[in-house]
Short mmCIF file of C-alpha atoms in Angstrom, two decimals:
data_model
loop_
_atom_site.label_atom_id
_atom_site.label_comp_id
_atom_site.label_asym_id
_atom_site.label_seq_id
_atom_site.Cartn_x
_atom_site.Cartn_y
_atom_site.Cartn_z
CA MET L 1 22.90 -6.93 130.74
CA ALA L 2 23.32 -3.28 129.05
CA GLN L 3 22.83 -0.77 131.35
CA PRO L 4 19.48 1.21 130.72
CA PHE L 5 19.53 4.19 128.84
CA ILE L 6 18.71 7.53 131.54
CA LEU L 7 18.13 10.80 129.77
CA PRO L 8 21.14 13.23 130.48
CA ARG L 9 21.05 16.11 133.09
CA SER L 10 21.60 20.07 132.04
CA GLN L 11 21.27 23.35 133.31
CA PRO L 12 18.67 25.22 131.46
CA GLU L 13 20.67 28.15 130.03
CA ALA L 14 22.55 25.42 128.14
CA GLN L 15 19.52 24.44 126.53
CA GLY L 16 18.07 27.78 125.94
CA ILE L 17 15.80 28.67 128.83
CA SER L 18 16.46 30.83 131.99
CA SER L 19 16.36 28.78 135.23
CA TYR L 20 14.83 32.36 136.40
CA ALA L 21 11.64 31.28 134.23
CA ILE L 22 11.59 27.88 135.68
CA THR L 23 11.35 29.17 138.92
CA GLU L 24 8.85 31.66 138.18
CA PHE L 25 6.71 28.90 136.97
CA ILE L 26 7.11 26.76 140.09
CA ASN L 27 6.30 29.87 142.35
CA SER L 28 3.28 30.87 140.17
CA ILE L 29 2.05 27.41 140.91
CA GLU L 30 2.44 27.42 144.11
CA ALA L 31 1.10 30.96 144.39
CA HIS L 32 -2.27 29.75 142.68
CA ASN L 33 -2.39 26.88 145.30
CA LEU L 34 -1.90 24.19 142.80
CA GLU L 35 -1.12 21.03 143.78
CA LEU L 36 1.44 19.33 141.69
CA HIS L 37 2.88 16.18 143.08
CA SER L 38 5.95 16.25 140.25
CA PHE L 39 6.87 18.35 137.37
CA MET L 40 10.27 17.34 134.89
CA LEU L 41 11.20 19.43 132.13
CA LEU L 42 13.03 18.21 129.06
CA ARG L 43 14.84 20.19 126.32
CA HIS L 44 16.80 18.97 123.26
CA GLY L 45 16.84 15.33 124.93
CA HIS L 46 18.19 16.68 128.53
CA VAL L 47 16.48 16.87 131.73
CA LEU L 48 16.82 20.84 132.86
CA ALA L 49 14.69 20.53 136.01
CA GLU L 50 13.07 17.60 138.03
CA GLY L 51 11.26 17.82 141.25
CA TRP L 52 9.05 16.28 143.92
CA TRP L 53 6.74 17.83 146.74
CA ASN L 54 7.47 16.08 149.53
CA PRO L 55 6.09 13.51 150.40
CA TYR L 56 5.70 12.29 146.80
CA GLU L 57 9.18 10.42 145.98
CA ALA L 58 10.65 10.16 142.47
CA ASN L 59 10.79 6.16 142.85
CA LEU L 60 7.03 5.85 143.42
CA PRO L 61 4.57 5.41 140.82
CA HIS L 62 1.95 7.60 140.25
CA MET L 63 -2.15 6.68 139.11
CA LEU L 64 -2.34 8.06 135.70
CA PHE L 65 -6.11 7.84 135.10
CA SER L 66 -6.66 8.63 131.12
CA LEU L 67 -2.70 9.44 130.73
CA SER L 68 -2.71 5.46 130.04
CA LYS L 69 -4.93 5.79 127.16
CA SER L 70 -1.92 7.00 125.23
CA PHE L 71 0.07 3.79 126.24
CA THR L 72 -3.09 1.81 124.98
CA SER L 73 -2.50 3.67 121.49
CA THR L 74 1.09 3.22 121.29
CA ALA L 75 0.18 -0.69 121.78
CA ILE L 76 -1.96 -0.46 118.53
CA GLY L 77 0.63 1.18 116.77
CA LEU L 78 3.11 -1.27 117.55
CA ALA L 79 0.86 -3.93 116.39
CA VAL L 80 -0.13 -2.11 112.95
CA ASP L 81 3.79 -2.14 112.70
CA GLU L 82 3.84 -5.70 113.41
CA GLY L 83 1.06 -6.47 111.04
CA ILE L 84 -1.15 -8.41 113.40
CA LEU L 85 -4.22 -5.64 113.05
CA SER L 86 -5.33 -2.93 110.80
CA LEU L 87 -7.19 0.13 111.72
CA ASP L 88 -9.66 -0.74 109.20
CA ASP L 89 -10.62 -3.90 111.13
CA GLN L 90 -13.98 -4.15 112.06
CA VAL L 91 -14.59 -3.79 115.87
CA ILE L 92 -17.33 -6.90 115.65
CA SER L 93 -15.03 -8.85 113.77
CA PHE L 94 -13.10 -9.68 116.66
CA PHE L 95 -15.86 -11.02 118.74
CA PRO L 96 -18.52 -13.16 117.16
CA ASP L 97 -19.70 -14.39 120.57
CA ASP L 98 -20.48 -11.38 122.29
CA LEU L 99 -22.62 -9.57 119.43
CA PRO L 100 -26.21 -8.52 120.35
CA VAL L 101 -29.00 -10.30 118.58
CA GLU L 102 -29.20 -7.35 116.03
CA VAL L 103 -25.79 -6.04 114.63
CA SER L 104 -27.06 -2.29 113.50
CA ALA L 105 -25.34 -0.67 110.83
CA ASN L 106 -23.41 1.62 112.69
CA LEU L 107 -22.41 -1.07 115.23
CA ALA L 108 -21.09 -2.97 112.06
CA ALA L 109 -19.05 0.02 110.37
CA MET L 110 -17.45 0.88 113.46
CA GLN L 111 -13.43 0.02 113.08
CA ILE L 112 -10.45 0.11 115.08
CA ARG L 113 -9.97 3.69 114.11
CA HIS L 114 -12.56 4.86 115.21
CA LEU L 115 -12.12 3.42 118.78
CA LEU L 116 -8.80 5.24 118.90
CA MET L 117 -10.09 8.65 117.43
CA MET L 118 -12.93 8.54 120.00
CA GLY L 119 -15.36 8.65 117.09
CA THR L 120 -17.52 5.33 117.92
CA GLY L 121 -20.76 7.12 117.28
CA ASN L 122 -22.03 6.45 120.82
CA GLY L 123 -24.01 8.83 122.24
CA GLU L 124 -22.42 8.65 125.91
CA ASP L 125 -19.02 7.15 127.72
CA THR L 126 -20.06 3.29 127.47
CA MET L 127 -18.16 2.73 130.88
CA GLY L 128 -21.55 2.49 132.56
CA ALA L 129 -22.44 -0.42 130.52
CA LEU L 130 -19.16 -2.07 130.97
CA VAL L 131 -18.99 -2.23 134.78
CA GLN L 132 -22.85 -3.63 135.00
CA GLN L 133 -22.69 -6.18 132.77
CA ALA L 134 -23.70 -8.89 134.96
CA GLU L 135 -21.32 -11.50 133.72
CA GLY L 136 -18.34 -9.10 134.03
CA ASN L 137 -18.05 -9.33 130.36
CA TRP L 138 -17.31 -5.40 129.35
CA VAL L 139 -16.92 -6.44 125.62
CA LYS L 140 -20.60 -7.79 125.69
CA GLY L 141 -21.36 -4.70 127.59
CA PHE L 142 -19.97 -2.24 125.22
CA LEU L 143 -21.42 -3.92 122.20
CA SER L 144 -24.69 -3.75 123.51
CA VAL L 145 -24.87 -0.07 123.57
CA PRO L 146 -26.66 1.80 120.93
CA VAL L 147 -24.38 3.58 118.27
CA GLY L 148 -26.64 6.38 117.22
CA TYR L 149 -24.31 8.12 115.00
CA THR L 150 -22.02 7.45 111.74
CA PRO L 151 -18.96 6.21 113.36
CA GLY L 152 -16.34 9.01 112.78
CA THR L 153 -18.43 11.80 112.30
CA HIS L 154 -19.37 12.17 116.36
CA PHE L 155 -16.55 12.96 119.02
CA LEU L 156 -17.28 11.42 122.72
CA TYR L 157 -14.94 10.75 124.95
CA ASN L 158 -15.21 7.21 125.59
CA THR L 159 -12.93 5.52 127.87
CA GLY L 160 -14.81 1.95 127.01
CA ALA L 161 -13.56 2.62 123.45
CA THR L 162 -10.12 2.35 124.90
CA TYR L 163 -10.88 -0.72 126.66
CA MET L 164 -11.97 -2.24 123.60
CA LEU L 165 -8.33 -1.62 122.23
CA SER L 166 -7.08 -3.45 125.10
CA ALA L 167 -9.25 -6.54 124.48
CA ILE L 168 -8.97 -6.62 120.72
CA LEU L 169 -5.03 -6.51 121.29
CA GLN L 170 -5.33 -9.35 124.02
CA LYS L 171 -7.70 -11.12 121.23
CA VAL L 172 -4.67 -11.25 118.41
CA SER L 173 -1.74 -11.33 120.35
CA ASN L 174 -2.63 -13.95 123.00
CA GLN L 175 -1.12 -11.21 125.53
CA THR L 176 -2.40 -8.36 128.01
CA LEU L 177 -1.54 -5.07 126.97
CA LEU L 178 0.81 -5.06 129.56
CA GLU L 179 2.67 -8.31 128.93
CA TYR L 180 2.53 -6.86 124.86
CA LEU L 181 4.00 -3.69 125.94
CA GLU L 182 6.86 -4.75 128.44
CA PRO L 183 9.34 -5.91 125.91
CA ARG L 184 8.41 -3.96 122.97
CA LEU L 185 8.13 -0.26 124.99
CA LEU L 186 8.46 -0.41 128.45
CA GLU L 187 11.65 -2.31 129.22
CA PRO L 188 13.69 -0.41 126.13
CA LEU L 189 12.30 3.05 128.19
CA ASN L 190 13.60 2.22 131.16
CA ILE L 191 10.05 1.74 132.87
CA ARG L 192 10.23 -0.44 135.64
CA ASN L 193 7.04 -2.40 137.66
CA ALA L 194 4.43 -0.76 135.78
CA THR L 195 1.07 -2.02 136.99
CA TRP L 196 -2.08 -2.13 135.14
CA ALA L 197 -5.92 -2.73 136.45
CA VAL L 198 -7.57 -5.51 134.80
CA CYS L 199 -11.62 -5.98 134.20
CA PRO L 200 -13.24 -9.18 135.91
CA ARG L 201 -12.03 -11.38 132.84
CA GLY L 202 -8.21 -10.32 133.37
CA ILE L 203 -8.28 -7.84 130.15
CA ASN L 204 -6.38 -4.49 130.99
CA THR L 205 -8.63 -1.52 131.21
CA GLY L 206 -6.76 0.29 128.88
CA GLY L 207 -8.28 3.56 129.00
CA PHE L 208 -7.19 4.05 132.99
CA GLY L 209 -5.46 1.77 135.65
CA MET L 210 -1.71 2.32 134.58
CA ASN L 211 0.81 3.32 137.30
CA ILE L 212 4.35 4.35 136.74
CA THR L 213 6.61 7.02 137.64
CA THR L 214 7.04 10.67 136.52
CA GLU L 215 10.46 9.93 134.59
CA ALA L 216 8.74 6.94 132.74
CA ILE L 217 6.23 9.76 131.49
CA ALA L 218 8.53 11.84 130.77
CA ASN L 219 10.62 8.92 128.64
CA PHE L 220 7.47 8.17 126.86
CA GLY L 221 7.04 11.87 125.73
CA GLN L 222 10.60 11.85 124.62
CA LEU L 223 10.00 8.92 122.63
CA TYR L 224 7.33 10.36 120.59
CA LEU L 225 8.99 13.83 120.40
CA GLN L 226 11.83 11.78 118.84
CA LYS L 227 9.23 10.01 116.24
CA GLY L 228 9.77 6.78 118.01
CA ILE L 229 13.33 6.81 118.47
CA TRP L 230 15.07 5.99 121.71
CA ASN L 231 18.79 5.72 122.59
CA GLY L 232 19.43 5.34 118.88
CA LYS L 233 16.79 2.64 117.84
CA ARG L 234 13.47 2.63 116.30
CA LEU L 235 10.87 1.57 118.94
CA LEU L 236 7.73 3.02 116.84
CA SER L 237 7.34 3.88 113.56
CA GLU L 238 7.48 7.52 112.66
CA ALA L 239 4.49 7.29 110.62
CA TRP L 240 2.42 5.87 113.45
CA VAL L 241 3.92 8.72 115.79
CA GLU L 242 2.81 11.53 113.14
CA GLU L 243 -1.04 9.69 112.59
CA ALA L 244 -1.59 9.13 116.39
CA THR L 245 -0.72 12.95 117.12
CA SER L 246 -2.52 14.24 114.32
CA LYS L 247 -6.05 15.67 114.76
CA HIS L 248 -8.60 13.31 113.48
CA ILE L 249 -11.70 14.78 114.45
CA SER L 250 -13.13 17.72 115.86
CA ASN L 251 -14.11 18.37 119.67
CA GLY L 252 -14.92 21.85 120.13
CA ASP L 253 -13.62 25.49 118.77
CA SER L 254 -12.50 27.51 122.12
CA ASP L 255 -9.17 29.42 121.30
CA ALA L 256 -8.67 29.01 125.07
CA ASN L 257 -9.23 25.76 125.97
CA ASP L 258 -6.48 22.90 125.26
CA TRP L 259 -9.86 20.38 125.19
CA THR L 260 -11.16 21.65 122.31
CA GLN L 261 -7.90 21.69 120.15
CA GLY L 262 -8.90 18.07 118.25
CA TYR L 263 -8.68 14.75 119.09
CA GLY L 264 -5.96 12.19 117.59
CA TYR L 265 -5.67 8.78 118.57
CA GLN L 266 -5.72 8.90 122.08
CA PHE L 267 -3.69 12.31 122.15
CA TRP L 268 -5.40 15.32 122.70
CA ARG L 269 -4.00 18.54 120.64
CA SER L 270 -3.29 21.51 122.45
CA ARG L 271 -2.83 25.12 121.64
CA HIS L 272 0.57 26.25 120.43
CA ASN L 273 0.75 22.94 117.96
CA ALA L 274 1.30 20.63 121.07
CA TYR L 275 0.06 17.82 121.59
CA ARG L 276 -0.24 15.43 125.30
CA GLY L 277 -1.55 12.33 126.86
CA ASP L 278 -3.38 13.62 129.99
CA GLY L 279 -5.41 12.03 132.92
CA ALA L 280 -7.91 12.96 135.51
CA PHE L 281 -6.65 15.20 138.39
CA GLY L 282 -3.60 16.59 136.43
CA GLN L 283 -1.38 13.99 134.97
CA TYR L 284 0.36 15.51 131.95
CA CYS L 285 2.53 14.31 129.07
CA VAL L 286 2.93 17.36 127.07
CA VAL L 287 4.84 17.22 123.95
CA LEU L 288 6.18 20.73 122.10
CA PRO L 289 7.59 19.33 118.92
CA GLU L 290 8.36 22.85 117.63
CA GLN L 291 10.30 23.57 120.53
CA ASP L 292 11.61 20.25 121.09
CA VAL L 293 10.47 19.95 124.69
CA VAL L 294 8.50 17.41 126.97
CA ILE L 295 6.89 18.37 130.13
CA ALA L 296 5.66 15.44 132.44
CA ILE L 297 3.39 16.16 135.55
CA THR L 298 1.69 14.47 138.34
CA ALA L 299 -0.81 16.08 140.43
CA GLY L 300 -4.12 16.42 142.30
CA LEU L 301 -5.91 19.12 140.82
CA GLY L 302 -9.47 20.42 140.52
CA ASP L 303 -8.83 22.38 137.32
CA MET L 304 -6.47 21.31 134.72
CA GLN L 305 -6.65 24.25 132.32
CA ILE L 306 -4.55 26.47 134.94
CA VAL L 307 -1.78 24.33 135.00
CA LEU L 308 -1.49 24.29 131.23
CA ASN L 309 -1.96 28.09 130.89
CA GLU L 310 0.99 28.56 133.42
CA VAL L 311 3.06 26.69 130.66
CA TRP L 312 1.81 28.63 127.69
CA ASP L 313 2.40 31.95 129.69
CA ILE L 314 5.42 31.42 131.77
CA LEU L 315 7.63 28.91 130.16
CA LEU L 316 6.88 29.00 126.29
CA PRO L 317 8.18 32.44 126.17
CA ALA L 318 11.18 31.50 127.76
CA LEU L 319 12.17 28.94 125.63
CA LYS L 320 14.96 30.47 123.17
CA SER L 321 16.68 29.03 119.69
CA GLU L 322 20.11 29.06 121.05
CA ALA L 323 21.93 28.62 124.36
CA LEU L 324 21.85 31.40 126.83
CA ALA L 325 24.79 32.77 129.14
CA LYS L 326 25.65 30.25 131.79
CA ASP L 327 23.96 32.00 135.12
CA GLU L 328 25.15 29.91 138.42
CA PRO L 329 23.20 32.01 140.62
CA ALA L 330 19.58 31.29 139.10
CA ALA L 331 20.96 27.92 138.27
CA ALA L 332 21.75 27.49 142.25
CA LEU L 333 18.21 29.15 143.16
CA LEU L 334 16.33 26.69 141.18
CA GLN L 335 18.22 23.94 142.25
CA SER L 336 17.55 24.77 145.65
CA LEU L 337 13.90 25.02 145.24
CA LEU L 338 13.32 21.89 143.29
CA ASN L 339 15.34 19.86 146.36
CA ASN L 340 13.09 22.19 148.55
CA LEU L 341 9.48 21.12 147.36
CA LYS L 342 7.20 20.15 149.98
CA LEU L 343 3.26 19.91 150.77
CA ASP L 344 3.39 20.79 154.57
CA PRO L 345 1.29 19.07 157.23
CA PRO L 346 -1.39 21.43 158.97
CA GLN L 347 0.13 22.00 162.22
CA LEU L 348 -2.54 24.39 164.15
CA GLN L 349 -2.40 23.20 167.79
CA LEU L 350 0.04 19.93 168.46
CA LEU L 351 -1.25 18.99 171.61
CA SER L 352 -4.53 18.94 173.73
CA VAL L 353 -6.02 18.48 177.34
CA ARG L 354 -8.29 15.85 175.35
CA GLU L 355 -5.78 13.04 174.33
CA THR L 356 -5.77 11.63 177.84
CA ALA L 357 -9.40 11.40 177.76
CA ILE L 358 -10.22 9.63 174.30
CA ASN L 359 -6.41 7.51 174.62
CA GLY L 360 -7.08 4.20 173.12
CA ARG L 361 -10.90 4.28 174.03
CA GLU L 362 -13.04 2.95 171.41
CA TYR L 363 -15.83 4.82 170.02
CA SER L 364 -18.97 2.84 168.29
CA LEU L 365 -20.30 4.63 164.90
CA GLU L 366 -23.43 4.98 163.65
CA VAL L 367 -24.23 3.08 160.01
CA ASN L 368 -22.18 5.09 157.45
CA GLU L 369 -21.16 4.90 153.85
CA ASP L 370 -17.68 4.14 154.40
CA LYS L 371 -18.96 0.94 156.70
CA TYR L 372 -16.96 2.22 159.50
CA GLU L 373 -17.97 0.53 162.56
CA LYS L 374 -15.79 1.66 165.10
CA PHE L 375 -13.22 4.33 165.61
CA SER L 376 -10.17 4.85 168.18
CA ILE L 377 -7.18 6.61 168.33
CA ARG L 378 -3.97 6.26 170.38
CA PHE L 379 -1.51 8.85 171.03
CA GLU L 380 2.49 8.45 171.62
CA ALA L 381 4.92 11.53 171.83
CA ASN L 382 5.25 12.22 168.35
CA GLU L 383 2.86 10.04 166.10
CA ALA L 384 -0.45 8.33 166.63
CA THR L 385 -2.21 5.33 165.59
CA ALA L 386 -5.87 5.78 164.03
CA VAL L 387 -8.07 2.84 163.97
CA PHE L 388 -11.26 2.35 161.78
CA THR L 389 -12.74 -1.31 162.56
CA MET L 390 -15.21 -2.75 159.54
CA SER L 391 -16.86 -6.17 159.69
CA TYR L 392 -14.17 -7.60 157.59
CA GLY L 393 -11.07 -5.84 159.07
CA ASP L 394 -9.48 -2.78 160.59
CA ASN L 395 -8.03 0.13 158.36
CA ILE L 396 -4.95 1.48 160.29
CA PHE L 397 -3.25 5.00 159.96
CA GLN L 398 -0.02 5.73 161.28
CA LEU L 399 0.34 9.56 161.73
CA GLY L 400 3.08 11.83 162.79
CA ARG L 401 2.30 14.77 165.29
CA GLY L 402 2.62 17.81 162.74
CA ALA L 403 4.90 15.72 160.06
CA TRP L 404 4.18 13.42 157.66
CA LEU L 405 4.58 9.82 158.67
CA PRO L 406 5.26 7.23 155.90
CA SER L 407 3.23 3.89 156.12
CA LYS L 408 1.52 1.26 154.37
CA ILE L 409 -2.31 0.72 154.59
CA GLN L 410 -3.86 -2.60 154.13
CA VAL L 411 -7.21 -1.30 152.55
CA SER L 412 -9.60 -4.20 152.55
CA ASP L 413 -11.27 -5.11 149.26
CA VAL L 414 -14.16 -7.19 150.13
CA GLU L 415 -15.98 -7.51 146.76
CA ASN L 416 -12.58 -9.54 145.59
CA GLY L 417 -12.02 -10.96 148.97
CA HIS L 418 -8.23 -9.32 149.44
CA ASN L 419 -6.30 -6.70 150.62
CA ILE L 420 -5.09 -3.64 148.47
CA ALA L 421 -1.56 -2.06 149.96
CA SER L 422 -1.26 1.48 149.34
CA ARG L 423 1.53 3.90 150.34
CA ILE L 424 0.50 6.74 152.64
CA SER L 425 2.31 9.45 154.47
CA SER L 426 -0.18 10.70 157.48
CA SER L 427 -0.31 13.71 160.16
CA PHE L 428 -2.43 15.17 162.62
CA THR L 429 -2.94 17.98 164.57
CA TRP L 430 -5.51 19.68 166.58
CA GLN L 431 -7.75 22.61 165.56
CA ASP L 432 -8.43 23.35 169.11
CA ASP L 433 -8.76 21.45 172.27
CA ASN L 434 -11.98 19.30 171.20
CA THR L 435 -11.33 19.05 167.31
CA LEU L 436 -8.67 16.70 165.85
CA VAL L 437 -7.15 16.89 162.37
CA LEU L 438 -6.04 13.76 160.68
CA VAL L 439 -4.74 14.19 157.19
CA ILE L 440 -3.99 10.69 154.96
CA ARG L 441 -1.86 11.44 151.35
CA TYR L 442 -2.05 8.55 149.28
CA ILE L 443 1.21 9.09 147.62
CA GLU L 444 0.77 6.94 144.63
CA MET L 445 -2.02 8.60 143.87
CA PRO L 446 -3.76 12.29 143.49
CA PHE L 447 -6.17 11.95 146.60
CA TYR L 448 -5.94 13.14 150.07
CA GLN L 449 -8.36 12.60 152.85
CA THR L 450 -9.01 15.36 155.70
CA ILE L 451 -11.16 13.79 158.60
CA ILE L 452 -12.11 16.06 161.30
CA CYS L 453 -12.58 14.71 164.84
CA ARG L 454 -15.01 16.62 166.90
CA PHE L 455 -15.36 15.06 170.74
CA GLU L 456 -17.89 16.27 173.12
CA GLY L 457 -18.29 14.62 176.21
CA GLU L 458 -18.40 11.07 175.19
CA GLU L 459 -19.91 12.35 171.56
CA LEU L 460 -17.70 11.93 168.63
CA VAL L 461 -18.50 13.51 165.18
CA LEU L 462 -16.09 12.63 162.13
CA GLU L 463 -16.55 14.74 158.92
CA LYS L 464 -14.44 13.10 155.88
CA THR L 465 -13.52 15.09 152.76
CA VAL L 466 -11.27 14.49 149.94
CA ASN L 467 -9.36 16.95 147.66
CA VAL L 468 -10.68 15.57 144.56
CA SER L 469 -13.12 13.33 143.46
CA PHE L 470 -15.32 12.43 140.18
CA GLY L 471 -18.39 12.57 142.76
CA PRO L 472 -19.00 14.65 146.13
CA LYS L 473 -16.19 15.64 147.82
CA GLU L 474 -17.66 15.48 151.51
CA THR L 475 -19.53 12.52 153.15
CA ALA L 476 -21.99 12.60 155.57
CA PRO L 477 -20.71 13.32 158.99
CA ILE L 478 -20.46 10.34 161.06
CA LYS L 479 -21.89 10.49 164.62
CA GLY L 480 -20.56 8.25 167.41
CA LYS L 481 -20.38 7.10 170.96
CA GLN L 482 -17.66 6.11 173.68
CA LEU L 483 -17.90 2.27 174.42
CA ASN L 484 -17.84 1.77 178.25
CA GLY L 485 -14.54 0.31 179.53
#
């Protein structure tokens, strides 16, 4: 078997950017308290800088959220190249058994291209109708939603539309979206062990749910920058790359907002004639064709615009047309910074006299939305084990004392009847003698949760927050009482 092609590495100066500029970018990111998990900068086909903030690691996949959409678009492009579908195909033509009793003129007019450009004519994101469909038939749920606008005339970011692209592809290829992409895109790009969530009927979700590494994101961006060619071989037609990344519909007119520069086929247009795929909480694949640059980032961010502002304000002006003179001190400083990136666990008060009294004791918890019934924690010299008991099993967290301790947690998925394994890195510290702080990072996702445990006599109050969320970041405090024995 031939060895996979891996992008070459180069010092930044050799590709026309100062190492100091990249150092400034990273320092500015940290000064703004922006939580990046990884960063890769590519230029002229070379990796110039790459780093992962500990406890995140290069070999671990990361949840992409809507960056998945750009991969779904690529699958449609491949299918167009193979002639198994056309962008002019009517959406309803693929699902005659799932149509509503009355098919409106707008629904009948909806084509694959309208799904791609987020111009379906829907007035609201259809995902609610999909997941609430009683039979688990997301296609039927999508087709039941009214189409109030003429397709192609009204932009609406609509994750359900991307799901329909996945469903159509599976219909015409007899393969899931992931199965279809494996030999055509993922294997050639050296994207290994990709996973993708599925709907109740086994169709990949399309608009979200893909998990791959940061380097895989970078390789994908480089393929698009090279107009569909990878390692000297064409994987995707140049015509598709051009069409997918061009503006097909307007989505606003703010000069300062990278989400109002127009939308392509599951790609966002950006300022400075760039384009990108991106996902919630800071998952980016940014392509700057004029500068021959790709930037891949994973993160846990509440504000995604700020990072792009940093790219435009710091990195973009530093990109020069010619190679720069070698600058070994600057390159060494940058490499040292990249090698030592980290997100420190809280280290407030490492010991408490309270530990002996609560060590191994169980607390009964009042009814709560997390369905926790009991809580206990057992301390050792340098770590602790926290157990949250539910009716259908335990969530067990291994935590380092003021340090990250990597482990896996089996999260019970009671609705689907199985456990979900998730890699975590967790720590604990004491805020004061009566207040314990637990931090659990899900290191293949953007999320981490902080659990404050307040002890008073035999009483306990748990307060849980999450760093980023589509909904509330805090849950209601949970009260508990120490059990006898």
